[in-house]
Coordinates of C-alpha atoms in Angstrom, one line a residue:
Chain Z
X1241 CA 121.3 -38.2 -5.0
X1242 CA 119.8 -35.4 -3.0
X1243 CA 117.7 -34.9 -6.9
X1244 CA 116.9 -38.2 -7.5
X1245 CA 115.6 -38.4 -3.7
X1246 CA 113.0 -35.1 -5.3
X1247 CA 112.5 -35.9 -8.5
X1248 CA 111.2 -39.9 -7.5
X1249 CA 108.0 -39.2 -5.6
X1250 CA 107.2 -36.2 -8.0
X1251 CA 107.1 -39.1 -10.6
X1252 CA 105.2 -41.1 -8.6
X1253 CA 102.7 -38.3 -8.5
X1254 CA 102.5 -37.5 -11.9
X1255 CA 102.2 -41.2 -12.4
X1256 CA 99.5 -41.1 -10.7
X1257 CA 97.6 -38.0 -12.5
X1258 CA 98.7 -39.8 -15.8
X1259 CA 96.8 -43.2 -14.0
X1260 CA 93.3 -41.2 -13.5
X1261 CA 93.4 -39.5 -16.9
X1262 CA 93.6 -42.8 -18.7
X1263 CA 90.4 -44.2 -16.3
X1264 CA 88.9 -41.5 -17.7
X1265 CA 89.5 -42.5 -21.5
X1266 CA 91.2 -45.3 -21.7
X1267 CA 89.3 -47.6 -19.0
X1268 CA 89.8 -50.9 -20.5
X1269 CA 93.6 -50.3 -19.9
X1270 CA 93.2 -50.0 -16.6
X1271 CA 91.1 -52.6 -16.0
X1272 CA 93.3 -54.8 -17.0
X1273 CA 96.6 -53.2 -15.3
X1274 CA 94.9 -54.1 -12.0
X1275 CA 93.5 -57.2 -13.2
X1276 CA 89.3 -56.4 -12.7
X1277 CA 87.8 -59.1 -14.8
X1278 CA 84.4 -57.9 -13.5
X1279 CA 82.8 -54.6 -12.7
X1280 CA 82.3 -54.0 -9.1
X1281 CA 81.8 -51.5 -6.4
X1282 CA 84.8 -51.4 -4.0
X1283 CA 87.0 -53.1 -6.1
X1284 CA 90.1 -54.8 -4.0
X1285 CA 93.6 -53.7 -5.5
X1286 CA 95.4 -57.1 -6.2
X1287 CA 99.2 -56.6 -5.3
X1288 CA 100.2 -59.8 -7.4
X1289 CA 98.3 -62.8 -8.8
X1290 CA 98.8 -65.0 -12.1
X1291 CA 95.9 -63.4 -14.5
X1292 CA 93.9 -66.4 -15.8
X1293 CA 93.1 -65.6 -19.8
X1294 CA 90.8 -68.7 -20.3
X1295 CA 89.5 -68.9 -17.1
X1296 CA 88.8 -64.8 -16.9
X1297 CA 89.9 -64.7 -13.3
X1298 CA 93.1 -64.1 -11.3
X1299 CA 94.7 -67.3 -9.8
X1300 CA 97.0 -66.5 -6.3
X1301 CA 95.8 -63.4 -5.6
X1302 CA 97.1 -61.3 -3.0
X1303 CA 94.6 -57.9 -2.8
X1304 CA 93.7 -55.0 -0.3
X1305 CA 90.2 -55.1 0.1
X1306 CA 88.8 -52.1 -1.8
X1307 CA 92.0 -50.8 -2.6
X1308 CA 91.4 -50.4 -6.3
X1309 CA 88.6 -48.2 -5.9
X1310 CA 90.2 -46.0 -3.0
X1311 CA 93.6 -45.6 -5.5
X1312 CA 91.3 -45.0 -8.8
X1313 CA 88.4 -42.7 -7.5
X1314 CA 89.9 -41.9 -4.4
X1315 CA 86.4 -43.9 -3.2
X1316 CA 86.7 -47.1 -1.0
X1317 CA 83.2 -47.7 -2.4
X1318 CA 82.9 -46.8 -5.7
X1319 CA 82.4 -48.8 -8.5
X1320 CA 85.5 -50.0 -10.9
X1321 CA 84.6 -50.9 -14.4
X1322 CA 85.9 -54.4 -15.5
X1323 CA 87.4 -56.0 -18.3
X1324 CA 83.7 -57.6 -19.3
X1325 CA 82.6 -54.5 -20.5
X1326 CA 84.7 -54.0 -23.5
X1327 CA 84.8 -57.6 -24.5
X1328 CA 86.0 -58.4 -27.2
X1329 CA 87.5 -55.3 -27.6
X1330 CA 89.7 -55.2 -24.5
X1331 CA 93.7 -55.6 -24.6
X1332 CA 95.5 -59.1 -23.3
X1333 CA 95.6 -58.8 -19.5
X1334 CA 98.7 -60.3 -19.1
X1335 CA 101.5 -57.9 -20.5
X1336 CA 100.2 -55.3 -18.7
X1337 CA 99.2 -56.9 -15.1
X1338 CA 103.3 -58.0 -15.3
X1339 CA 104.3 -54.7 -16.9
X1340 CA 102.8 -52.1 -14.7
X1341 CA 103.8 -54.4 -11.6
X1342 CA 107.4 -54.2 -12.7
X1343 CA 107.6 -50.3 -13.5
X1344 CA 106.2 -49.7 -10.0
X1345 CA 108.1 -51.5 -8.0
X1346 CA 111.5 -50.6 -9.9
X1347 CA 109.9 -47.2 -9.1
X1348 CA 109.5 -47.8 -5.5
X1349 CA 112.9 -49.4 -5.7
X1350 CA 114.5 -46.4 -6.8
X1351 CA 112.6 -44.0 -4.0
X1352 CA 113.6 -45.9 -1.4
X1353 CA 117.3 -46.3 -2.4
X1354 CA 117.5 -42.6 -3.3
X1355 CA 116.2 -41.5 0.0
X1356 CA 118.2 -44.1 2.7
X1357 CA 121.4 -42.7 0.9
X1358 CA 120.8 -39.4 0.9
X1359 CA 120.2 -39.8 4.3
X1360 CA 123.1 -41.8 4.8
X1361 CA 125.5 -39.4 2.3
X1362 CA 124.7 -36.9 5.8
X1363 CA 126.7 -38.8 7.4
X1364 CA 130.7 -38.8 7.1
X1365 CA 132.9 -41.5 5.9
X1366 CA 132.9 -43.9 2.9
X1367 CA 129.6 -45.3 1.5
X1368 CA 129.1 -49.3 2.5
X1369 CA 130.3 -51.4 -0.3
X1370 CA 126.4 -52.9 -0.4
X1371 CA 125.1 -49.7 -1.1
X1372 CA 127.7 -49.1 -3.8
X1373 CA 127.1 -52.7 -5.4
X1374 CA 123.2 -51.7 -5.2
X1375 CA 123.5 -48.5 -7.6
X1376 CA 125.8 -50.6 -9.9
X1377 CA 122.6 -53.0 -9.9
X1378 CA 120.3 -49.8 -10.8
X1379 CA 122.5 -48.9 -13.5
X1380 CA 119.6 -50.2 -16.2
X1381 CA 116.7 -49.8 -13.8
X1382 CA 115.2 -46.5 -15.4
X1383 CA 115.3 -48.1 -19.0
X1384 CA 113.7 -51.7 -17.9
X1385 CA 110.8 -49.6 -16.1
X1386 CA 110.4 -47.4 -19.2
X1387 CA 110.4 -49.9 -21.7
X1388 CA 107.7 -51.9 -19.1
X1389 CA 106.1 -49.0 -19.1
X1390 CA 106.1 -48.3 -22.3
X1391 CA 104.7 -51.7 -23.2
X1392 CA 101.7 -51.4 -20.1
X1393 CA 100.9 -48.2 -22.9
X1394 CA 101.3 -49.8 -26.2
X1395 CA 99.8 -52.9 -25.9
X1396 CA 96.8 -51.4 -23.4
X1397 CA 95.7 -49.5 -26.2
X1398 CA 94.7 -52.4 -28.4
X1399 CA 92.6 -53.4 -29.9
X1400 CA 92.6 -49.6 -30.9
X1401 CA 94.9 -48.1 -32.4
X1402 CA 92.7 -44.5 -31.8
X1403 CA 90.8 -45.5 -28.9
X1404 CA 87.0 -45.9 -30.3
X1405 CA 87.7 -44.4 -33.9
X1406 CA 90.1 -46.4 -35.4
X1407 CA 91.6 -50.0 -35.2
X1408 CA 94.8 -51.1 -35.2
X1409 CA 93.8 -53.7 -37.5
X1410 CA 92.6 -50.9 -40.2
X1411 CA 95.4 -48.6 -40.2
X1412 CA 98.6 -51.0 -40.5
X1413 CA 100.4 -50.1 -44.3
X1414 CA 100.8 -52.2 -47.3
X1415 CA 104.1 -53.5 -46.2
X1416 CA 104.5 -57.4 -47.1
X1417 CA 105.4 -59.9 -44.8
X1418 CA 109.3 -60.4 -45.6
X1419 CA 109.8 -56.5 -45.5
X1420 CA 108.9 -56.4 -42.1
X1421 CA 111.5 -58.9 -41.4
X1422 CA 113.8 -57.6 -42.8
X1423 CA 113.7 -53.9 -41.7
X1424 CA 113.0 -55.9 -38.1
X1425 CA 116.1 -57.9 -38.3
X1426 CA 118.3 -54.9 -39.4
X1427 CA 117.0 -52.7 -36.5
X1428 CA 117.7 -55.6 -33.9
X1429 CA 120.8 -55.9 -35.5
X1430 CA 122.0 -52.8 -35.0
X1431 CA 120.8 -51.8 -31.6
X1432 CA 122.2 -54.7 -30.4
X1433 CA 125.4 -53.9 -31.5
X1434 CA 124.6 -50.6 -30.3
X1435 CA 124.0 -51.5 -27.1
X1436 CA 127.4 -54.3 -26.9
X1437 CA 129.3 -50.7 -27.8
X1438 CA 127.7 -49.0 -24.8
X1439 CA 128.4 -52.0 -22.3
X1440 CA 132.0 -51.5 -23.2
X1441 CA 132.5 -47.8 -23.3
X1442 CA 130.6 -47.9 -19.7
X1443 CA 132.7 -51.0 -18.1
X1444 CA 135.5 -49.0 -19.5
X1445 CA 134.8 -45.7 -18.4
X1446 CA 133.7 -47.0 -14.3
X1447 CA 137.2 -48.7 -14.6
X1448 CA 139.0 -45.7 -15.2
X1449 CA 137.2 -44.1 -12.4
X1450 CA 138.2 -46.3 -10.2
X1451 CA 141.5 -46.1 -11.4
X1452 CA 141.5 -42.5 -10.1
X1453 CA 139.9 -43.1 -7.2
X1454 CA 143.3 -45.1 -6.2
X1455 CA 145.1 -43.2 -7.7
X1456 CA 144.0 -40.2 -5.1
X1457 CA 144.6 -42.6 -2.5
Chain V
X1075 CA 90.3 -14.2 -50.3
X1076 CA 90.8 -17.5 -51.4
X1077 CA 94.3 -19.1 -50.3
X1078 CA 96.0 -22.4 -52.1
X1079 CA 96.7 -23.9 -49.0
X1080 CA 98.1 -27.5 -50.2
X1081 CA 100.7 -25.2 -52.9
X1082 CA 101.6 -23.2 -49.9
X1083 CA 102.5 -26.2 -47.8
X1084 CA 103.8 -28.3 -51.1
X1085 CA 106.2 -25.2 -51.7
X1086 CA 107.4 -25.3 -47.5
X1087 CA 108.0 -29.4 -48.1
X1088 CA 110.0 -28.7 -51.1
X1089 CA 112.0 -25.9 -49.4
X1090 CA 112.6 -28.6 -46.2
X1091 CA 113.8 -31.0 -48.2
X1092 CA 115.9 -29.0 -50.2
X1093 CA 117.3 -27.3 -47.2
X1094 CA 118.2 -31.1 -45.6
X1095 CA 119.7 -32.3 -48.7
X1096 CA 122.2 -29.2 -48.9
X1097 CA 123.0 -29.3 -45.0
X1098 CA 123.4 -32.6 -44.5
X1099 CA 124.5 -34.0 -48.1
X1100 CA 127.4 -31.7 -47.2
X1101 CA 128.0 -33.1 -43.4
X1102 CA 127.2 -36.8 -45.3
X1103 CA 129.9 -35.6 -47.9
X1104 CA 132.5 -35.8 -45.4
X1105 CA 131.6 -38.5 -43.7
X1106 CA 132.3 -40.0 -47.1
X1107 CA 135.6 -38.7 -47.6
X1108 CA 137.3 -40.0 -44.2
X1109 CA 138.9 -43.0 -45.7
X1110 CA 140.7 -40.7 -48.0
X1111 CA 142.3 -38.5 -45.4
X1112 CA 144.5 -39.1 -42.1
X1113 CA 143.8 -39.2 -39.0
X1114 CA 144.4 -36.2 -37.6
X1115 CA 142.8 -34.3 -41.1
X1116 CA 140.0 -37.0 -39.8
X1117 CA 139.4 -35.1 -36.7
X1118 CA 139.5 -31.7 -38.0
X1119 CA 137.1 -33.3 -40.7
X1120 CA 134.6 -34.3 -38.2
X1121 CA 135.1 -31.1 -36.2
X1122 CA 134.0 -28.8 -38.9
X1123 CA 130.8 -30.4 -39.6
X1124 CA 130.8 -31.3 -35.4
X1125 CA 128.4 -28.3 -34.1
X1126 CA 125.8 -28.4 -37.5
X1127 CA 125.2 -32.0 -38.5
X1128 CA 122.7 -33.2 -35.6
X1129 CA 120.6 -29.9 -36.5
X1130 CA 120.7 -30.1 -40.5
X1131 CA 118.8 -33.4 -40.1
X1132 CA 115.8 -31.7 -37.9
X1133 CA 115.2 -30.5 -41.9
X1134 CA 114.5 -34.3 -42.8
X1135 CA 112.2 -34.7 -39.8
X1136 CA 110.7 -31.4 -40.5
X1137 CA 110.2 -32.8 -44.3
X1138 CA 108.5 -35.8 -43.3
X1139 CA 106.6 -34.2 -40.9
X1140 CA 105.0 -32.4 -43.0
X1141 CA 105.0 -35.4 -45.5
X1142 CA 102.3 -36.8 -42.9
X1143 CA 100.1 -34.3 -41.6
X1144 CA 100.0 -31.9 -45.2
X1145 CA 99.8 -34.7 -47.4
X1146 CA 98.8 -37.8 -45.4
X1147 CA 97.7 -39.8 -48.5
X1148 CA 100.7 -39.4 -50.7
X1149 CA 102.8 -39.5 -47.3
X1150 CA 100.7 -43.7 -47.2
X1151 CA 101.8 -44.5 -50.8
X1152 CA 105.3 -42.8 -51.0
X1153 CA 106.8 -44.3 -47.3
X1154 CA 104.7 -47.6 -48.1
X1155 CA 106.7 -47.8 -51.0
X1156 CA 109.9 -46.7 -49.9
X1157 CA 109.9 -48.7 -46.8
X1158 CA 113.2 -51.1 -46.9
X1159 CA 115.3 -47.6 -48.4
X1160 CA 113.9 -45.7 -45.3
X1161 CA 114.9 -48.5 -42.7
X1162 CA 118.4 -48.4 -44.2
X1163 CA 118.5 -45.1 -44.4
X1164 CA 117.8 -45.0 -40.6
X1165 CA 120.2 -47.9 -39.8
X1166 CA 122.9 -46.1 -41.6
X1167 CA 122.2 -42.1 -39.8
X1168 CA 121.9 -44.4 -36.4
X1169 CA 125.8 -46.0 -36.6
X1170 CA 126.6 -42.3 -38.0
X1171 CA 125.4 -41.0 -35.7
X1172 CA 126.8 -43.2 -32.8
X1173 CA 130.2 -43.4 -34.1
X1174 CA 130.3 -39.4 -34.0
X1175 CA 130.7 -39.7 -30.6
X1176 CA 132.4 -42.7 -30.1
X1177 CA 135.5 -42.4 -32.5
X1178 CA 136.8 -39.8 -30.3
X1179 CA 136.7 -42.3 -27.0
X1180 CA 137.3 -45.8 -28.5
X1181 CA 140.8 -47.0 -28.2
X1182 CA 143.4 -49.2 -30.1
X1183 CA 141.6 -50.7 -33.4
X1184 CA 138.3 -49.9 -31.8
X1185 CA 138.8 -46.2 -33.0
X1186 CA 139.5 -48.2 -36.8
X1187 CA 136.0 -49.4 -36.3
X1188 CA 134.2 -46.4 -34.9
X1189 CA 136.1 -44.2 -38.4
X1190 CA 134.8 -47.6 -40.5
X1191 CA 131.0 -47.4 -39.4
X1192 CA 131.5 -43.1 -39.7
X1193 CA 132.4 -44.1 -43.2
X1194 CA 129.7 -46.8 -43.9
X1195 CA 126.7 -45.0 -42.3
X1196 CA 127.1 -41.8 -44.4
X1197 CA 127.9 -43.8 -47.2
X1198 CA 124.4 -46.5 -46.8
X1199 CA 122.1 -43.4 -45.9
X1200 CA 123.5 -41.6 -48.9
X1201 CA 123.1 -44.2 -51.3
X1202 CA 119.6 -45.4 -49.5
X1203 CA 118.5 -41.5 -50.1
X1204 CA 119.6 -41.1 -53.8
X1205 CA 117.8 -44.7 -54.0
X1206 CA 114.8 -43.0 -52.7
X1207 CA 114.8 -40.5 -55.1
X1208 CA 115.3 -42.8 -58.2
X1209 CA 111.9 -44.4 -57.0
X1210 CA 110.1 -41.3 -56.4
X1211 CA 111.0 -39.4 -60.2
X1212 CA 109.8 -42.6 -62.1
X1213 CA 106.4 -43.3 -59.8
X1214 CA 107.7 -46.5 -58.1
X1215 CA 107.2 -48.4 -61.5
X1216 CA 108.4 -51.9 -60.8
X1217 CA 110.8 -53.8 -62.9
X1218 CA 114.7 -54.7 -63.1
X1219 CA 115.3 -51.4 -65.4
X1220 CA 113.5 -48.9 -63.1
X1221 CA 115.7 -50.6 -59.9
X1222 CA 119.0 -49.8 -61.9
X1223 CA 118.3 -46.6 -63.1
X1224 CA 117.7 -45.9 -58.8
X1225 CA 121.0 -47.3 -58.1
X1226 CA 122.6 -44.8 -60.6
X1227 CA 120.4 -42.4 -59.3
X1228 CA 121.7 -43.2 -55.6
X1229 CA 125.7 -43.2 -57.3
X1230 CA 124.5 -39.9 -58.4
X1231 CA 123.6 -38.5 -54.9
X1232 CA 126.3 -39.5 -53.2
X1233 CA 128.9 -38.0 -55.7
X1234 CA 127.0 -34.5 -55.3
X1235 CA 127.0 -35.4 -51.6
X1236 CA 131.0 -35.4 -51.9
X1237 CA 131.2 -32.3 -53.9
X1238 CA 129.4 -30.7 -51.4
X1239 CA 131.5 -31.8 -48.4
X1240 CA 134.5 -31.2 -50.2
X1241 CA 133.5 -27.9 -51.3
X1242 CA 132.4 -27.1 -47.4
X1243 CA 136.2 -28.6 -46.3
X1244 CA 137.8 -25.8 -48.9
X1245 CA 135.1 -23.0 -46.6
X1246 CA 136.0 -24.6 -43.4
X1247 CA 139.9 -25.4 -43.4
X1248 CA 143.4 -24.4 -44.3
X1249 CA 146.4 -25.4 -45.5
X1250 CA 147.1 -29.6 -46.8
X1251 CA 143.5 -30.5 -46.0
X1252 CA 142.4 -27.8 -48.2
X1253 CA 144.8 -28.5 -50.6
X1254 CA 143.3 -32.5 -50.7
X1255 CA 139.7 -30.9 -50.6
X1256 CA 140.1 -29.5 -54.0
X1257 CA 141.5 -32.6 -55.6
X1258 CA 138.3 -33.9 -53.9
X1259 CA 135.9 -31.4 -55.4
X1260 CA 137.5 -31.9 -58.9
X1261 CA 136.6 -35.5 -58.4
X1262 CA 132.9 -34.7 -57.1
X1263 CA 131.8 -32.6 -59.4
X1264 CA 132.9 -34.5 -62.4
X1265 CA 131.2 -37.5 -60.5
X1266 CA 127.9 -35.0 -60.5
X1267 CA 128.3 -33.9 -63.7
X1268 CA 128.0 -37.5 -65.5
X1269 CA 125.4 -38.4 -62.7
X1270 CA 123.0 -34.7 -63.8
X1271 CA 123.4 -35.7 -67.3
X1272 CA 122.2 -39.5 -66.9
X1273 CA 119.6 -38.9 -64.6
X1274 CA 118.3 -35.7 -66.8
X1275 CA 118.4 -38.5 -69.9
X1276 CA 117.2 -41.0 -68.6
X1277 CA 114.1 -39.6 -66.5
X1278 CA 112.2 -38.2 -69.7
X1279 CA 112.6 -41.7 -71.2
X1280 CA 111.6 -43.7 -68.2
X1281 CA 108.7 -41.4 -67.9
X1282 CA 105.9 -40.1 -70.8
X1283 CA 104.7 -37.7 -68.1
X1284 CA 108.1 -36.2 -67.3
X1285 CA 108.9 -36.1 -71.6
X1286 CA 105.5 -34.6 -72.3
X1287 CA 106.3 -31.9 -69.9
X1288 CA 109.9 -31.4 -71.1
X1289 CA 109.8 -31.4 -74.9
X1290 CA 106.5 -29.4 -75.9
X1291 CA 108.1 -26.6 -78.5
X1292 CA 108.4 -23.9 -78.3
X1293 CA 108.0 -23.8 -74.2
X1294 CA 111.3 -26.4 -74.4
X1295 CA 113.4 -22.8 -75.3
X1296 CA 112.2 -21.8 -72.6
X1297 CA 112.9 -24.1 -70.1
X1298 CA 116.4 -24.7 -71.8
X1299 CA 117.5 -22.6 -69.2
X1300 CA 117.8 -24.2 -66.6
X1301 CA 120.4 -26.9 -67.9
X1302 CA 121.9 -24.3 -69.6
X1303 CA 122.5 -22.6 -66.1
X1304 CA 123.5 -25.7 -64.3
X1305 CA 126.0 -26.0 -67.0
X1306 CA 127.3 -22.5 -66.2
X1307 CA 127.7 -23.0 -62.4
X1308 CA 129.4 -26.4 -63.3
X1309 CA 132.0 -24.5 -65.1
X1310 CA 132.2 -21.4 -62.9
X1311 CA 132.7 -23.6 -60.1
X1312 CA 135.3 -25.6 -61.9
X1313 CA 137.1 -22.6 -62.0
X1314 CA 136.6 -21.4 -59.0
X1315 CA 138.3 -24.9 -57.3
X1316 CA 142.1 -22.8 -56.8
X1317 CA 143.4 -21.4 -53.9
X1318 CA 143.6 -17.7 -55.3
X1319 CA 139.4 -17.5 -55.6
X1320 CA 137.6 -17.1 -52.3
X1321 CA 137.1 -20.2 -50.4
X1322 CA 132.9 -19.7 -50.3
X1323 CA 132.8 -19.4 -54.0
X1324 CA 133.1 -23.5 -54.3
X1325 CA 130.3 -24.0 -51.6
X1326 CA 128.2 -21.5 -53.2
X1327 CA 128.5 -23.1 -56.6
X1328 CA 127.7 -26.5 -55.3
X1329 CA 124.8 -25.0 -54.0
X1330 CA 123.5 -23.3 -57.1
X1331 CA 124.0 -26.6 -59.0
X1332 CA 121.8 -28.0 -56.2
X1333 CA 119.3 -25.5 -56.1
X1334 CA 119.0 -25.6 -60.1
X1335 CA 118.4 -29.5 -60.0
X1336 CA 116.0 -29.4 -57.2
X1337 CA 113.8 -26.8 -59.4
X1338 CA 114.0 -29.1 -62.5
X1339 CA 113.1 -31.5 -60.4
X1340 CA 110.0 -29.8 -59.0
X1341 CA 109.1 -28.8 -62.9
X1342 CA 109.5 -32.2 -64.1
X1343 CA 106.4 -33.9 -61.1
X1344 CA 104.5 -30.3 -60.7
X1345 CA 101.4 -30.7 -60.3
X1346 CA 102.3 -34.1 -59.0
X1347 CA 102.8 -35.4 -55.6
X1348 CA 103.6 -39.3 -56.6
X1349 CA 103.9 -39.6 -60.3
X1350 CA 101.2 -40.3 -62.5
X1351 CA 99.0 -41.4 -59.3
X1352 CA 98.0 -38.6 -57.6
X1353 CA 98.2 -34.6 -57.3
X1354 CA 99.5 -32.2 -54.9
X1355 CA 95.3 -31.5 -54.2
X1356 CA 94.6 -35.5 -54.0
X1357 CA 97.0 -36.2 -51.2
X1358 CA 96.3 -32.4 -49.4
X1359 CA 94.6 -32.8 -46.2
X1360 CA 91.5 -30.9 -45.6
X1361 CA 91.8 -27.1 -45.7
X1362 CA 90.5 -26.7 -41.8
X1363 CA 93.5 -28.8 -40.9
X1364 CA 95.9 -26.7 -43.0
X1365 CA 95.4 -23.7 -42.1
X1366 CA 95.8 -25.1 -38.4
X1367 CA 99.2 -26.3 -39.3
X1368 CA 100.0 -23.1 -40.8
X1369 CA 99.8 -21.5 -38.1
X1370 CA 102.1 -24.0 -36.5
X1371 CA 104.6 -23.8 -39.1
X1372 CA 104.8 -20.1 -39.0
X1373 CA 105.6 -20.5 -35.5
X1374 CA 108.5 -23.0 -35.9
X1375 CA 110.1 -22.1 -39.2
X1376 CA 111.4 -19.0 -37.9
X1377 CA 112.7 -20.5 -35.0
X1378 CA 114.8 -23.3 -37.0
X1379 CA 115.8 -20.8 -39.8
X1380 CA 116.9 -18.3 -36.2
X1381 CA 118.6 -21.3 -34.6
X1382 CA 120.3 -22.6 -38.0
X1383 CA 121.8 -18.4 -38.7
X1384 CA 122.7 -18.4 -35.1
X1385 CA 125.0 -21.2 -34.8
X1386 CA 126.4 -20.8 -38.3
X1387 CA 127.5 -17.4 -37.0
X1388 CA 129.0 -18.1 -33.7
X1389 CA 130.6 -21.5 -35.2
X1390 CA 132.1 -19.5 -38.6
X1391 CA 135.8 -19.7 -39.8
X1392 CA 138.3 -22.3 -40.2
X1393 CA 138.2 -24.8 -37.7
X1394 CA 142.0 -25.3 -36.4
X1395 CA 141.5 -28.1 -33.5
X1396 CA 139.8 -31.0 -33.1
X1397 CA 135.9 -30.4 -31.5
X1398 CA 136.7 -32.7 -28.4
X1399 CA 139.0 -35.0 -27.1

């Protein structure tokens, strides 16, 4: 606990470094992480809103006033380039407005719970069933932010495969159609089965600590 | 000084993949021969080939690796191609891989399953790789005919798969599973032997390029030797399959029959990359990126190689227990 309570702001650190290095080259990907359909100086950082494709705006937006640009450049003032600049060639806003909302807070979901119990493991005595019932409810919570993090990545980079040299569109193989399927298929097949097999060896292996547990009692 | 930079690298690929498909065709071997043993020959089995197999396939991925970044056009045509074998391929090395584990935990008919899917991965990537390799020798020619002869091909591969993993279970252990190993061997290498002699048929017929190369006399004398010596170590290994000859003598032979098939192989494409379609220097990358890699590979071929003698060493002699309960 006392690691996880270390290791989760050091992520949140590099997360940020890893944040301003992709402003730098991949700006269209952030852009549309925080949801700036225009350029703008002092651009507000919108906690949550439902990103508007058609419209080009945000609809129910919650923001800190200038809280993009003091998070980005470290600036209150400065100016946040927006998704109108690389039109067309800019990534679906969506996905990754939803995506990188998810990974953080699961992130900040995991800091806080890591540091209240290891304060709270100071103290003597058994653990409060809640807190106990909360890790069992984390048990997935470093894959779902991955895999939402993982798809803030992927699907930022389009519509570039290499951003500015080559398209995604220019580089995909001369697989057919049905292929595809089927190789797609198979795969979700198989992890799926895959990841049955791990539900059960896990339920079965938390019951037989338990079953210890008692059993020193 | 003027260095052949895409030979250089088309020589490392060929060593990587020959050095994958002895490793793990032996590790794949015995997964292949579970069904034939019991359970608790099952777990020595798996616990002979338990501290190797995860680190003879870094040989594959070292393969395609350099596949992709030495030959990126050929490594486009020939994965293109080869796409549905290499997804099956994967699926099966995935449930191999998974049920290593899990066999040894799983429970009541669960640990049938987990020995089952052991069984059925090695078997699939096997057969998916001998597949492969059917495609590759006759240039991914399409047509009912060229898909058979693959299948043979891939009936081919995993038979010299099961030599070799019976002829590593003679190295590895003792006493009634030994004694079964050498039944198995027998069986293999009669299995390889009929496979050798189809495939080394059939590939000059299905292929001008590959006959041309093989039957221009008087260089066919010449190159007579190399069935001639596969037909040697087929023999001396036959008669080295008895308890009173040293138990690497078996091993080593499969090997040699390996290495000798692998270098007719190489004769029949050279100066190929994919048949007929384009040469090692047509899919090379540019020379500037080459000799970057180079360096690279210099760097991380000793390693493996240092890694691969290292735990061979501390993990040598007859394994006795299982690897973990």
């Amino acid at each position: 606990m006392l690691v996880a309570a270390v290791l989760a702001p050091l992520q949140i650190f590099v997360g940020d470094l890893h944040g301003l290095n992709t402003l730098e080259h991949q700006p269209a990907k952030i852009a549309a992480i925080e949801g700036i359909w225009k350029t703008e100086k002092g651009a507000p950082l919108v906690l949550f809103a439902v990103p508007n494709e058609k419209e080009r705006r945000n609809d129910y937006a919650i923001e800190i006033p200038k809280g993009a640009s003091l998070v980005l450049k470290h600036d209150a003032e400065a100016e946040i380039r927006g998704l109108d600049e690389f039109e067309p060639d800019r990534p679906p806003v969506a996905p990754l407005f939803y995506g990188f909302r998810l990974m953080v807070g699961i992130g900040v979901g995991m800091l806080l719970l890591a540091w209240f119990s290891a304060w709270r493991l100071r103290r003597a005595g058994p653990l409060p069933r809640m807190l106990l019932w909360t890790f069992a409810a984390f048990t997935f919570s470093g894959w779902i932010a991955t895999l939402a993090g993982w798809i803030v990545t992927e699907v930022g980079r389009q519509l570039w495969l290499v951003t500015g040299i080559l398209r995604t569109a220019d580089a995909v193989g001369h697989i057919s159609g049905a292929e595809l399927g089927a190789s797609l298929t198979g795969y979700v097949l198989t992890y799926s089965l895959m990841l049955l097999a791990y539900f059960v060896v896990i339920t079965h292996m938390a019951g037989k600590g338990a079953e210890q547990q008692e059993a020193l009692k | 000084m003027n260095i052949d930079l895409p030979m250089i690298f088309a020589v490392l690929m060929g060593i990587s993949i020959l050095a994958y498909v002895v490793l793990d065709g032996y590790d794949l071997g015995v997964g292949m021969l579970m069904p034939a043993a019991t359970p608790d020959e099952q777990n020595l089995m798996v616990a002979s080939i338990g501290p190797f197999w995860d680190a003879n396939e870094t040989w594959l991925v070292l393969g395609i690796g350099l596949l992709l970044v030495a030959f990126p056009k050929a490594h486009g045509v020939v994965l293109g191609e080869l796409y549905l074998p290499v997804a099956v391929m994967l699926i099966g090395l995935m449930f191999r891989g998974v049920a290593f584990e899990f066999r040894m935990k799983a429970l009541g008919w669960h640990a049938g399953l987990w020995n089952w899917l052991f069984w059925f991965g090695s078997f699939v990537a096997s057969l998916a790789q001998g597949f492969m390799l059917g495609r590759y020798i006759t240039g991914f020619e399409p047509g009912a005919g060229y898909w058979l002869f693959a299948f043979i091909v891939g009936g081919s591969v995993c038979g010299g798969y099961v030599l070799l993993g019976a002829t590593w279970l003679i190295l590895r252990t003792e006493g009634e599973l030994q004694k079964k190993a050498y039944a198995w061997a027998k069986w293999g290498l009669l299995w390889v032997a009929l496979g050798v002699a189809l495939v080394s048929i059939a590939t000059p017929l299905a292929s001008a390029t590959v006959y041309d190369k093989w039957f221009d006399f008087p260089r066919t004398f010449g190159l007579m030797i190399l069935p001639a010596a596969s037909v040697a170590a087929g023999i001396w290994l036959w008669r080295s399959l008895r308890p009173e000859v040293a138990d690497w003598k078996p091993f080593a032979g499969a090997v040699t029959i390996y290495v000798l098939a692998f270098l007719g192989l190489a004769y029949s494409i050279f100066p190929y990359f994919v048949v007929d379609r384009m040469t090692i220097w047509d899919a090379a990358s540019h020379d500037s990126a080459l000799t970057f890699m180079l360096w690279g590979a210099a760097i991380v071929l000793p390693c493996i190689a240092g890694y691969t003698v290292f735990s061979y060493r501390v993990f040598r002699g007859k394994v006795r227990e299982a690897l973990y309960k």
